[in-house]
Amino acid sequence: MVNARICGRMAGVAVVLLVPAFSFGAGFALFEHGARGVAMAGAFGATADDPTALYYNPAGIAFLEGTQAAGGAYFIALASDFNGTDPYPGKGYSASQKSQVFFPPHVYLTGRLSENLRWGVALNAPFGLGTWWDDDFAGRYITKRADLKVFNLNPNLAYRLSDNAALAVGLDYYVAGIDLTRSIGVINPYTQTVAEVGQVHLYSDNNFGLGCNIAFLGKLGHGVSLGLGYRSRVKVYFEGNASFVQFPTGYNDFDAIVGRQIPFDRNPKVESRIEFPDEIRLALGWRGVRWGVGLDVMKMGWSSFTELPIDIKEFPTLSSVRPEHYKDSLTYRLGVEYKRSATWAWQFGFLYDETPVPTESVSPLLPDADRIGLTIGFSKQLNEKMRLDVGYMHLDFPRRSTKGKDHDNFNGTYENQAELLGFTVVYKF
Amino acid sequence: MRKASTLLMVGTLALGLAASSGAQVDFTHYVALGDSLTAGVASFGLVEGIQKGSYPALLARQAGVASTFQQPTVGFPGLPTTLELKALTITSQGVSPTIVPRSGIGQPTNATLARPYNNLGMDGADTNDILTIKGAITNLAADLQKYAAGQVSKVVYSADLVLRNGQNTAVELALAQQPTFLTVWAGNNDVLGAALVGVVMDGVTMTTAAEFEQQYQTLLGTLRAGAASAKIVVATIPDVTAIPYVFTVKPYLINPANGQRIPLIGEAGLVTENDFLLLGASSLLAKGIGIPVAAGGTGQPLPEGKIDQSGLQAGVILRAAEVQAIRKRTAELNAIIKTTAASVGAKVVDMHAIFNDIQANGRVVGGVRLSSAFLTGGLFSYDGVHPQALGYALVANEFIRVINSELGGRLSEVSLREFLPMASAATSVAASQVIFSAQAAVEMARSNFPNVDTSRLVVRSSPVRRHLGAAPEVVLETPNEP
């Protein structure tokens, strides 16, 4: 058990160092890639008038002047509780996730190539997942800790077709890592109950995937604009290793048998793969002198995520395929901006995300639910070159019951809540 | 306000409906009839620690009537003495467990109860026994001795323990309690005995369909006539090949040198891959019996069960044709169970389908895969026939699903958390003491029939003490992480 404690501490260090991210968009998507956009609940695809457009609508950079940069991060605090139902883990059982703070960063740089052509490079984290339960969690045979980090290096070219229309194309180069830890439970023939005989930690190297994106921004007149965007699916093949730690049960011969079956002394190769969903965005905006309004609807092609295979090459009996069968989902975002003065603006927003996770796949690995978000933020022009954007989001997740259908027969109700506070500094060179 | 009051009305109405649907099943006087599976036998014996988790006891607990639900409890180490696992030894064929009876014998701990028990399940009872057998607690010691001497089958002393008054049958004692709710899981021993001794003979080791139909109709008919408004739930008979006692020992050996299968020898010829070896075969195999000389064995054949002029002789092989005959009969009896249940308005828990599904697919609980596998599956006890505590909890939950879905009950399922403890008890077990005996296999073979010749289940050069004995040695697949 000492090993377990050490692992726990090491895991804690890892989480702090590696900038992971809990899933704050439905499924394990992240939508927090620019404070002004977040403060408008993400309804920024038809506005897209600063370098964060590289995420919301890359065609928007075609209208930017000179060289511009933006960078920032989000600080995300999560509370996640679970209440069990019978038969397992039983009524009256409750657990909470460990406190975690995540800070997915974002960096954007745009510049001019010619009168009508702009380049831009974005780096952000479009997907991420971080769940972490206590070592004595009743669902520890499913997961103790899960950490998925996906960074997207996204170069774009945007061409201004006219004063009122622009088109952008880009490449999405994903760098991803996955890290999963769970306990190993087998029946102890002596006690005829489940014994926690060890722990398996799967960790991948940084793996890569490639996709593309295309976007359009049109200014329709009378302040009305239209944004359209598509990002393709990206398949990432993960390669890594598994490390196993044995927990002695006190039954020496049983422990010896377990020791023969599970490669505690080696770190065998592991392979997995995730096909990240494509994304279609339709954005409408209107902008007056002081007021601006945005309405974005996105369809996430989550049906790409059908399973999570864990293939431990030399030990097929230890391999598994976790069925997921996500469904495509829609997300609706409504945002308002009020420019109080030339240097000061307020933003507000409301969002609703449908969860793509079917009831039977709701698990401690990802206790997903629909999301309702309220946002507020401001933009302050600090000087001629620099603007500070701050955006706050409160995310409420309606209670999600597994309705007795969980694949792992781990049933109950999850209740999550998250607070997100982020900033972006926009700089014009 | 109007909206709020409407909501309140709707809510009250919904609650009222819920309460009335819950009230459709009255568990106030719950009586369970059946055999060892109803009694809560595990690891060959009846012992309080498991009995409190028998499926009838769990149903009573979930229904909130645990305090009045009485059972014929037996103290540690059980009656008969329960088996325990002494050691697991790694061999070239996998892992070999040593399972032996504990020492001593358990005593009844609830024998003075001044009314009939709610759980009237009798170890070893077939359907006819539930209808006809009587027993007196005063005869228990004597009948136990007769059982130990092989003169009577288990159900004789079981009836003494469970029925006690020497005057009434189980059905009569059930009706005397004016039951409001009854469970009946009968018929297992109408086919199981054939598998335990490896002999399939109509009317001897297996009840004929015609006899069973008459007995089962009488059983349910009598219950319905005596308890007109009681809710009744019955269960079907599992396939005998769905229990580890029958499917665990592979009908061949693997040559460790080249991975090829070595056919084993039975009295009636080579054992084919469609035949089944009973758990009792493992102790003989461990002595080289059934293994060709060329493969390092004695070349002596494994015994086939048979009936000849000296009577019923237990064997360790179930030939494919015998299995087919048992399956056919099981199907016939299950059809009778379903038809008869429908005729008296009883609901059916299809344990036959459930056991088959568990054997094929296992059950996942909290991410841990449980299966029918002997010792490592988590559901069956050390005798390979009866469930252990977790298995009985799953059985209870299957009953609860039927009670809820078909009778409008509102029972919550039995929590399985106590079976996935937060930390393993760190008790040390002496692994060096390897005790070998076939006596538990002998006991299993003698469970259902008196005067069974079990001598061939034991290696002749190694005489067995009848009262102590030991258990089948089997070669297991080593546990795999799910």
Short mmCIF file of N, CA and C in Angstrom, two decimals, chain A residues 1 86-93 136-142 182-197 200 244 248-254 256-258 260-262 317-320 407-410, chain B residues 62 85-91 94-95 363-370 375-382 388 390 397 401 412-431 478-482:
data_model
loop_
_atom_site.label_atom_id
_atom_site.label_comp_id
_atom_site.label_asym_id
_atom_site.label_seq_id
_atom_site.Cartn_x
_atom_site.Cartn_y
_atom_site.Cartn_z
N MET A 1 0.82 -1.20 0.00
CA MET A 1 0.00 0.00 0.00
C MET A 1 0.86 1.26 0.00
N ASP A 86 -28.28 1.00 -5.53
CA ASP A 86 -28.16 -0.46 -5.48
C ASP A 86 -28.24 -1.01 -6.88
N PRO A 87 -27.64 -2.14 -7.24
CA PRO A 87 -26.92 -2.98 -6.28
C PRO A 87 -25.48 -2.55 -6.01
N TYR A 88 -24.85 -1.82 -6.94
CA TYR A 88 -23.49 -1.44 -6.65
C TYR A 88 -23.22 -0.03 -7.15
N PRO A 89 -22.57 0.82 -6.36
CA PRO A 89 -21.97 0.56 -5.05
C PRO A 89 -22.95 0.67 -3.89
N GLY A 90 -24.22 0.85 -4.16
CA GLY A 90 -25.23 0.80 -3.10
C GLY A 90 -25.69 2.17 -2.65
N LYS A 91 -26.95 2.18 -2.24
CA LYS A 91 -27.54 3.41 -1.73
C LYS A 91 -26.77 3.85 -0.48
N GLY A 92 -26.57 5.10 -0.32
CA GLY A 92 -25.87 5.59 0.87
C GLY A 92 -24.39 5.78 0.62
N TYR A 93 -23.89 5.23 -0.49
CA TYR A 93 -22.48 5.43 -0.81
C TYR A 93 -22.33 6.77 -1.52
N ASP A 136 -9.56 4.91 -2.17
CA ASP A 136 -10.53 3.93 -1.66
C ASP A 136 -11.90 4.07 -2.34
N PHE A 137 -11.93 4.79 -3.43
CA PHE A 137 -13.17 4.98 -4.20
C PHE A 137 -13.74 3.62 -4.63
N ALA A 138 -15.04 3.46 -4.48
CA ALA A 138 -15.66 2.16 -4.80
C ALA A 138 -15.57 1.83 -6.29
N GLY A 139 -15.34 2.84 -7.11
CA GLY A 139 -15.21 2.60 -8.55
C GLY A 139 -13.77 2.52 -9.00
N ARG A 140 -12.87 2.22 -8.07
CA ARG A 140 -11.44 2.29 -8.42
C ARG A 140 -11.01 1.20 -9.38
N TYR A 141 -11.84 0.16 -9.54
CA TYR A 141 -11.51 -0.87 -10.53
C TYR A 141 -11.86 -0.39 -11.95
N ILE A 142 -12.60 0.69 -12.03
CA ILE A 142 -12.91 1.31 -13.33
C ILE A 142 -11.89 2.40 -13.61
N ARG A 182 -5.93 2.72 -12.66
CA ARG A 182 -7.04 2.07 -11.96
C ARG A 182 -6.52 0.90 -11.15
N SER A 183 -7.33 0.44 -10.23
CA SER A 183 -6.96 -0.72 -9.44
C SER A 183 -7.30 -2.00 -10.20
N ILE A 184 -6.63 -3.05 -9.83
CA ILE A 184 -6.92 -4.36 -10.41
C ILE A 184 -7.63 -5.18 -9.35
N GLY A 185 -8.82 -5.62 -9.69
CA GLY A 185 -9.59 -6.43 -8.74
C GLY A 185 -9.81 -7.82 -9.28
N VAL A 186 -9.48 -8.82 -8.49
CA VAL A 186 -9.81 -10.20 -8.86
C VAL A 186 -10.39 -10.88 -7.62
N ILE A 187 -11.08 -11.96 -7.87
CA ILE A 187 -11.65 -12.72 -6.75
C ILE A 187 -10.52 -13.41 -6.01
N ASN A 188 -10.47 -13.18 -4.71
CA ASN A 188 -9.54 -13.93 -3.87
C ASN A 188 -10.23 -15.25 -3.51
N PRO A 189 -9.70 -16.39 -3.98
CA PRO A 189 -10.39 -17.65 -3.71
C PRO A 189 -10.54 -17.94 -2.22
N TYR A 190 -9.68 -17.37 -1.40
CA TYR A 190 -9.78 -17.63 0.04
C TYR A 190 -10.95 -16.90 0.67
N THR A 191 -11.09 -15.63 0.33
CA THR A 191 -12.17 -14.84 0.95
C THR A 191 -13.45 -14.87 0.11
N GLN A 192 -13.31 -15.30 -1.15
CA GLN A 192 -14.43 -15.29 -2.10
C GLN A 192 -15.04 -13.90 -2.25
N THR A 193 -14.21 -12.90 -2.06
CA THR A 193 -14.63 -11.53 -2.34
C THR A 193 -13.56 -10.92 -3.26
N VAL A 194 -13.86 -9.74 -3.74
CA VAL A 194 -12.92 -9.10 -4.64
C VAL A 194 -11.72 -8.57 -3.85
N ALA A 195 -10.55 -8.90 -4.30
CA ALA A 195 -9.33 -8.40 -3.66
C ALA A 195 -8.67 -7.39 -4.59
N GLU A 196 -8.19 -6.33 -3.99
CA GLU A 196 -7.46 -5.31 -4.75
C GLU A 196 -6.00 -5.78 -4.81
N VAL A 197 -5.65 -6.44 -5.89
CA VAL A 197 -4.33 -7.08 -5.96
C VAL A 197 -3.27 -6.16 -6.55
N VAL A 200 -2.82 -0.60 -12.07
CA VAL A 200 -2.19 -0.45 -13.38
C VAL A 200 -2.23 1.01 -13.79
N PHE A 244 2.67 -1.83 -13.58
CA PHE A 244 1.80 -2.52 -12.64
C PHE A 244 2.45 -2.52 -11.26
N PRO A 248 0.05 -6.62 -1.84
CA PRO A 248 -0.06 -7.93 -1.18
C PRO A 248 -1.40 -8.06 -0.47
N THR A 249 -1.99 -9.24 -0.57
CA THR A 249 -3.27 -9.46 0.11
C THR A 249 -3.10 -10.16 1.44
N GLY A 250 -1.91 -10.67 1.70
CA GLY A 250 -1.68 -11.44 2.91
C GLY A 250 -1.82 -12.94 2.66
N TYR A 251 -2.29 -13.31 1.49
CA TYR A 251 -2.40 -14.73 1.12
C TYR A 251 -1.25 -15.02 0.15
N ASN A 252 -0.20 -15.62 0.69
CA ASN A 252 1.05 -15.68 -0.05
C ASN A 252 0.93 -16.45 -1.36
N ASP A 253 0.25 -17.60 -1.31
CA ASP A 253 0.17 -18.39 -2.54
C ASP A 253 -0.73 -17.71 -3.58
N PHE A 254 -1.79 -17.06 -3.10
CA PHE A 254 -2.64 -16.29 -4.02
C PHE A 254 -1.84 -15.15 -4.64
N ALA A 256 1.27 -15.07 -5.12
CA ALA A 256 2.24 -15.63 -6.07
C ALA A 256 1.57 -15.91 -7.41
N ILE A 257 0.33 -16.41 -7.35
CA ILE A 257 -0.39 -16.71 -8.60
C ILE A 257 -0.71 -15.42 -9.35
N VAL A 258 -1.16 -14.44 -8.61
CA VAL A 258 -1.43 -13.14 -9.24
C VAL A 258 -0.14 -12.59 -9.85
N ARG A 260 2.25 -14.16 -11.08
CA ARG A 260 2.60 -14.85 -12.34
C ARG A 260 1.76 -14.36 -13.50
N GLN A 261 0.57 -13.88 -13.20
CA GLN A 261 -0.37 -13.51 -14.26
C GLN A 261 -0.19 -12.07 -14.73
N ILE A 262 0.24 -11.22 -13.84
CA ILE A 262 0.30 -9.79 -14.16
C ILE A 262 1.76 -9.36 -14.16
N THR A 317 -4.53 -10.99 -22.56
CA THR A 317 -5.59 -11.20 -21.55
C THR A 317 -5.76 -9.97 -20.67
N LEU A 318 -4.78 -9.08 -20.67
CA LEU A 318 -4.91 -7.86 -19.88
C LEU A 318 -5.47 -6.71 -20.71
N SER A 319 -5.60 -6.93 -22.00
CA SER A 319 -6.13 -5.89 -22.88
C SER A 319 -7.63 -5.76 -22.70
N SER A 320 -8.16 -4.63 -23.11
CA SER A 320 -9.60 -4.44 -22.98
C SER A 320 -10.07 -3.45 -24.04
N HIS A 407 -22.16 0.36 -18.10
CA HIS A 407 -21.45 -0.82 -18.62
C HIS A 407 -20.76 -1.60 -17.50
N ASP A 408 -20.23 -0.86 -16.53
CA ASP A 408 -19.45 -1.49 -15.46
C ASP A 408 -20.31 -1.84 -14.25
N ASN A 409 -21.63 -1.67 -14.39
CA ASN A 409 -22.53 -1.90 -13.27
C ASN A 409 -22.08 -1.08 -12.06
N PHE A 410 -21.76 0.15 -12.29
CA PHE A 410 -21.42 1.09 -11.22
C PHE A 410 -22.42 2.22 -11.35
N GLN B 62 -34.76 -7.00 2.14
CA GLN B 62 -35.11 -5.89 1.24
C GLN B 62 -36.57 -5.49 1.39
N LEU B 85 -10.82 -23.67 1.67
CA LEU B 85 -9.66 -23.71 0.78
C LEU B 85 -8.41 -23.62 1.63
N LYS B 86 -7.55 -24.61 1.50
CA LYS B 86 -6.34 -24.63 2.33
C LYS B 86 -5.14 -24.06 1.60
N ALA B 87 -5.06 -24.33 0.34
CA ALA B 87 -3.85 -23.90 -0.37
C ALA B 87 -4.12 -23.83 -1.86
N LEU B 88 -3.33 -23.04 -2.52
CA LEU B 88 -3.31 -22.98 -3.98
C LEU B 88 -1.89 -23.30 -4.42
N THR B 89 -1.77 -24.33 -5.23
CA THR B 89 -0.43 -24.75 -5.64
C THR B 89 -0.29 -24.57 -7.14
N ILE B 90 0.80 -23.97 -7.51
CA ILE B 90 1.04 -23.76 -8.93
C ILE B 90 1.58 -25.06 -9.53
N THR B 91 0.94 -25.54 -10.58
CA THR B 91 1.38 -26.76 -11.26
C THR B 91 1.58 -26.45 -12.74
N GLY B 94 -1.62 -25.38 -14.35
CA GLY B 94 -2.33 -24.20 -13.86
C GLY B 94 -2.18 -24.10 -12.36
N VAL B 95 -3.29 -23.87 -11.69
CA VAL B 95 -3.25 -23.74 -10.24
C VAL B 95 -4.12 -24.83 -9.64
N ARG B 363 -20.69 -11.43 -15.15
CA ARG B 363 -21.36 -10.22 -14.66
C ARG B 363 -20.28 -9.24 -14.24
N VAL B 364 -20.45 -7.99 -14.62
CA VAL B 364 -19.48 -6.99 -14.21
C VAL B 364 -20.08 -6.18 -13.06
N VAL B 365 -19.37 -6.10 -11.98
CA VAL B 365 -19.81 -5.31 -10.83
C VAL B 365 -18.71 -4.31 -10.49
N GLY B 366 -19.02 -3.05 -10.64
CA GLY B 366 -18.04 -2.02 -10.31
C GLY B 366 -16.75 -2.17 -11.09
N GLY B 367 -16.84 -2.67 -12.31
CA GLY B 367 -15.65 -2.82 -13.13
C GLY B 367 -14.92 -4.13 -12.93
N VAL B 368 -15.41 -4.97 -12.01
CA VAL B 368 -14.77 -6.27 -11.78
C VAL B 368 -15.63 -7.35 -12.43
N ARG B 369 -14.99 -8.20 -13.23
CA ARG B 369 -15.75 -9.24 -13.91
C ARG B 369 -15.90 -10.46 -13.03
N LEU B 370 -17.16 -10.84 -12.79
CA LEU B 370 -17.46 -12.06 -12.05
C LEU B 370 -17.89 -13.10 -13.06
N LEU B 375 -13.79 -21.12 -8.02
CA LEU B 375 -12.85 -20.40 -7.13
C LEU B 375 -12.52 -18.98 -7.58
N THR B 376 -12.29 -18.78 -8.86
CA THR B 376 -11.84 -17.45 -9.30
C THR B 376 -12.98 -16.59 -9.85
N GLY B 377 -14.17 -17.18 -9.98
CA GLY B 377 -15.27 -16.43 -10.59
C GLY B 377 -16.03 -15.56 -9.61
N GLY B 378 -15.99 -15.97 -8.31
CA GLY B 378 -16.62 -15.15 -7.28
C GLY B 378 -18.08 -15.47 -7.01
N LEU B 379 -18.67 -16.36 -7.79
CA LEU B 379 -20.11 -16.61 -7.62
C LEU B 379 -20.42 -17.95 -6.98
N PHE B 380 -19.61 -18.98 -7.29
CA PHE B 380 -19.90 -20.32 -6.74
C PHE B 380 -18.98 -20.63 -5.56
N SER B 381 -19.48 -21.47 -4.67
CA SER B 381 -18.73 -21.82 -3.47
C SER B 381 -17.79 -22.99 -3.75
N TYR B 382 -17.11 -23.44 -2.70
CA TYR B 382 -16.07 -24.46 -2.86
C TYR B 382 -16.61 -25.84 -3.28
N GLN B 388 -21.92 -18.93 -3.56
CA GLN B 388 -21.48 -18.39 -2.27
C GLN B 388 -22.21 -17.08 -2.06
N LEU B 390 -21.92 -13.88 -2.56
CA LEU B 390 -22.13 -12.94 -3.67
C LEU B 390 -23.07 -13.54 -4.72
N ASN B 397 -31.29 -10.69 -6.30
CA ASN B 397 -31.62 -9.55 -7.16
C ASN B 397 -32.41 -9.97 -8.40
N ARG B 401 -36.02 -8.42 -9.34
CA ARG B 401 -36.42 -7.84 -10.63
C ARG B 401 -37.79 -8.35 -11.08
N SER B 412 -35.74 -2.45 -3.39
CA SER B 412 -34.44 -2.08 -3.97
C SER B 412 -33.58 -3.33 -4.01
N GLU B 413 -32.64 -3.34 -4.96
CA GLU B 413 -31.79 -4.52 -5.10
C GLU B 413 -30.82 -4.60 -3.93
N VAL B 414 -30.33 -5.80 -3.70
CA VAL B 414 -29.37 -6.03 -2.61
C VAL B 414 -28.06 -5.33 -2.98
N SER B 415 -27.54 -4.54 -2.05
CA SER B 415 -26.27 -3.88 -2.31
C SER B 415 -25.15 -4.91 -2.35
N LEU B 416 -24.29 -4.78 -3.34
CA LEU B 416 -23.18 -5.74 -3.49
C LEU B 416 -21.88 -5.17 -2.93
N ARG B 417 -21.97 -4.01 -2.29
CA ARG B 417 -20.73 -3.35 -1.88
C ARG B 417 -19.97 -4.16 -0.83
N GLU B 418 -20.72 -4.87 0.04
CA GLU B 418 -20.01 -5.62 1.07
C GLU B 418 -19.15 -6.74 0.47
N PHE B 419 -19.42 -7.08 -0.80
CA PHE B 419 -18.63 -8.14 -1.43
C PHE B 419 -17.42 -7.59 -2.19
N LEU B 420 -17.35 -6.28 -2.29
CA LEU B 420 -16.16 -5.66 -2.88
C LEU B 420 -15.56 -4.78 -1.81
N PRO B 421 -14.95 -5.39 -0.81
CA PRO B 421 -14.53 -4.64 0.37
C PRO B 421 -13.47 -3.62 -0.01
N MET B 422 -13.37 -2.60 0.84
CA MET B 422 -12.44 -1.52 0.59
C MET B 422 -10.99 -1.99 0.70
N ALA B 423 -10.75 -2.93 1.58
CA ALA B 423 -9.38 -3.46 1.72
C ALA B 423 -9.48 -4.95 2.02
N SER B 424 -8.56 -5.71 1.48
CA SER B 424 -8.57 -7.15 1.75
C SER B 424 -8.09 -7.41 3.16
N ALA B 425 -8.70 -8.38 3.80
CA ALA B 425 -8.23 -8.77 5.12
C ALA B 425 -6.87 -9.45 4.95
N ALA B 426 -5.91 -8.99 5.68
CA ALA B 426 -4.57 -9.53 5.51
C ALA B 426 -4.33 -10.70 6.44
N THR B 427 -5.06 -11.77 6.19
CA THR B 427 -4.89 -12.97 7.01
C THR B 427 -3.91 -13.88 6.30
N SER B 428 -3.00 -14.40 7.05
CA SER B 428 -2.00 -15.26 6.44
C SER B 428 -2.52 -16.70 6.39
N VAL B 429 -2.23 -17.36 5.31
CA VAL B 429 -2.65 -18.75 5.16
C VAL B 429 -1.43 -19.62 4.90
N ALA B 430 -1.38 -20.73 5.61
CA ALA B 430 -0.24 -21.62 5.40
C ALA B 430 -0.36 -22.28 4.04
N ALA B 431 0.54 -21.98 3.18
CA ALA B 431 0.45 -22.49 1.82
C ALA B 431 1.13 -23.84 1.67
N THR B 478 -5.65 -20.11 -14.12
CA THR B 478 -5.25 -19.09 -13.15
C THR B 478 -6.04 -17.82 -13.38
N PRO B 479 -6.24 -17.07 -12.30
CA PRO B 479 -7.13 -15.90 -12.45
C PRO B 479 -6.52 -14.86 -13.37
N ASN B 480 -7.33 -14.43 -14.28
CA ASN B 480 -6.88 -13.37 -15.17
C ASN B 480 -7.52 -12.06 -14.76
N GLU B 481 -6.74 -11.05 -14.87
CA GLU B 481 -7.29 -9.73 -14.59
C GLU B 481 -8.31 -9.41 -15.68
N PRO B 482 -9.53 -8.99 -15.27
CA PRO B 482 -10.56 -8.81 -16.30
C PRO B 482 -10.27 -7.62 -17.20
#
